[in-house]
């Protein structure tokens, strides 16, 4: 079968030749591996920043593709821009009306609903599948809370790779249909995400498959850095003062921090990045926010129960690292209720015309909470990451949103409805 991946020559040597253990710093060859054999710590991609600094520039980035691949020099694969469905380079929208409601000053929304499969997962998947092809895999797989499933299925279809996607059986229809349509194998597992993930870790030991968030996790995770790269570029190569990031496994949050840090290291930023990083969770699955509130270091696993299913990871792989990043940056973590999540979705839609999924509701509700408590300040330049589209999670809010009135097709019926209960002017 022809593959768009194999037909593209490698333009540069990989900026990543090794992986390093985040705990004991032992290094490994950059293959399909993710834990340290010595201490079982997670492995992370290592870059030669001096070499990167010598080759990247603002001009070269500006001349690159309108996707994550404009930052190829800081991504861990040579297959650039081989697998490009158009992930990334999403709008950064100035949100003055929302800022006014929250009592904030300069607020921006990074609108990552506008990706090929409508979530930020397209960033991590484009990187992971490019790496999978580079390493010679023919079959890709993942454990997913929904959005990753969509993205792996779509990118695998585009690349001519086989796919096996594992999800909890109780997923929203908006996420199963939008995965199955791409024609790969979709396996619904009777259990929650943590069960699915455990199963996939076992399968990864048995099958020669590239599990994007298991044995390719060190590469996959790097794709999230592009949210920091784009934010800085869109703000004229400056870093914001404070960002609010949704937390599931915690990977996204830690990689946004790493992204700003790397821009500083390779000389692409005006000034030093000093970004406060705050994390957002749903109360029904908030192990990292709970540890923050207690002031402790232990992340205690929970059984998730929330409408924010894309964030429902009860035992977050990068939870401790996310907690550490938040604390050291001077940010905070908060957890919001399902009612607040729905209100957050409606608030963003009503003020800015952006329809977010439940995870976006978590972010906006957390931003509102942190603004009200003075953690996010009026004098800060703030960016909130809205990571998925509302059409995928209609089940979560449908009971709360509907027509203002249902009427017979007559003028009288409209007037009656108008005078009784509808159509008050916008505030
Ligand atoms: C996966 C996901 C996240 C967070 O992912 P991490 O596991 O913390 O990296 C945030 N928002 C949406 C919509 C997601 O699908
Ligand atoms: Zn180690």
PDB file of N, CA and C and ligand atoms in Angstrom, residues 20-28 35-43, ligand 2:
ATOM      1  N   UNK A  20      16.124  10.534  27.611  1.00  0.00           N
ATOM      2  CA  UNK A  20      16.749  10.575  28.930  1.00  0.00           C
ATOM      3  C   UNK A  20      15.689  10.333  30.003  1.00  0.00           C
ATOM      4  N   UNK A  21      16.058   9.585  31.032  1.00  0.00           N
ATOM      5  CA  UNK A  21      15.142   9.306  32.147  1.00  0.00           C
ATOM      6  C   UNK A  21      14.955  10.573  32.979  1.00  0.00           C
ATOM      7  N   UNK A  22      13.705  10.920  33.222  1.00  0.00           N
ATOM      8  CA  UNK A  22      13.429  12.134  33.982  1.00  0.00           C
ATOM      9  C   UNK A  22      13.811  11.998  35.452  1.00  0.00           C
ATOM     10  N   UNK A  23      13.988  10.773  35.911  1.00  0.00           N
ATOM     11  CA  UNK A  23      14.334  10.554  37.315  1.00  0.00           C
ATOM     12  C   UNK A  23      15.842  10.413  37.539  1.00  0.00           C
ATOM     13  N   UNK A  24      16.482   9.499  36.796  1.00  0.00           N
ATOM     14  CA  UNK A  24      17.888   9.203  37.090  1.00  0.00           C
ATOM     15  C   UNK A  24      18.836   9.687  36.000  1.00  0.00           C
ATOM     16  N   UNK A  25      18.287  10.273  34.924  1.00  0.00           N
ATOM     17  CA  UNK A  25      19.097  10.873  33.852  1.00  0.00           C
ATOM     18  C   UNK A  25      19.890   9.880  33.009  1.00  0.00           C
ATOM     19  N   UNK A  26      19.685   8.584  33.157  1.00  0.00           N
ATOM     20  CA  UNK A  26      20.313   7.634  32.228  1.00  0.00           C
ATOM     21  C   UNK A  26      19.768   7.880  30.829  1.00  0.00           C
ATOM     22  N   UNK A  27      20.622   7.685  29.820  1.00  0.00           N
ATOM     23  CA  UNK A  27      20.150   7.942  28.457  1.00  0.00           C
ATOM     24  C   UNK A  27      19.985   6.641  27.675  1.00  0.00           C
ATOM     25  N   UNK A  28      19.085   6.703  26.695  1.00  0.00           N
ATOM     26  CA  UNK A  28      18.754   5.551  25.862  1.00  0.00           C
ATOM     27  C   UNK A  28      18.725   5.991  24.403  1.00  0.00           C
ATOM     28  N   UNK A  35      10.075   3.740  29.235  1.00  0.00           N
ATOM     29  CA  UNK A  35      10.444   3.754  30.653  1.00  0.00           C
ATOM     30  C   UNK A  35      11.896   3.335  30.838  1.00  0.00           C
ATOM     31  N   UNK A  36      12.484   3.868  31.889  1.00  0.00           N
ATOM     32  CA  UNK A  36      13.869   3.581  32.229  1.00  0.00           C
ATOM     33  C   UNK A  36      13.973   2.140  32.732  1.00  0.00           C
ATOM     34  N   UNK A  37      14.921   1.383  32.175  1.00  0.00           N
ATOM     35  CA  UNK A  37      15.091  -0.006  32.612  1.00  0.00           C
ATOM     36  C   UNK A  37      15.638  -0.062  34.028  1.00  0.00           C
ATOM     37  N   UNK A  38      16.288   1.002  34.431  1.00  0.00           N
ATOM     38  CA  UNK A  38      16.955   1.042  35.720  1.00  0.00           C
ATOM     39  C   UNK A  38      15.982   1.394  36.852  1.00  0.00           C
ATOM     40  N   UNK A  39      15.226   2.500  36.665  1.00  0.00           N
ATOM     41  CA  UNK A  39      14.387   2.983  37.779  1.00  0.00           C
ATOM     42  C   UNK A  39      12.912   3.102  37.400  1.00  0.00           C
ATOM     43  N   UNK A  40      12.541   2.688  36.188  1.00  0.00           N
ATOM     44  CA  UNK A  40      11.150   2.764  35.706  1.00  0.00           C
ATOM     45  C   UNK A  40      10.623   4.193  35.575  1.00  0.00           C
ATOM     46  N   UNK A  41      11.513   5.176  35.620  1.00  0.00           N
ATOM     47  CA  UNK A  41      11.094   6.567  35.393  1.00  0.00           C
ATOM     48  C   UNK A  41      10.717   6.770  33.928  1.00  0.00           C
ATOM     49  N   UNK A  42       9.940   7.826  33.624  1.00  0.00           N
ATOM     50  CA  UNK A  42       9.560   8.100  32.236  1.00  0.00           C
ATOM     51  C   UNK A  42      10.725   8.701  31.442  1.00  0.00           C
ATOM     52  N   UNK A  43      10.780   8.351  30.153  1.00  0.00           N
ATOM     53  CA  UNK A  43      11.845   8.880  29.297  1.00  0.00           C
ATOM     54  C   UNK A  43      11.362  10.111  28.539  1.00  0.00           C
TER      55      UNK A  43
HETATM   56 ZN1  LIG B   2      15.866   6.092  35.410  1.00  0.00          ZN
END
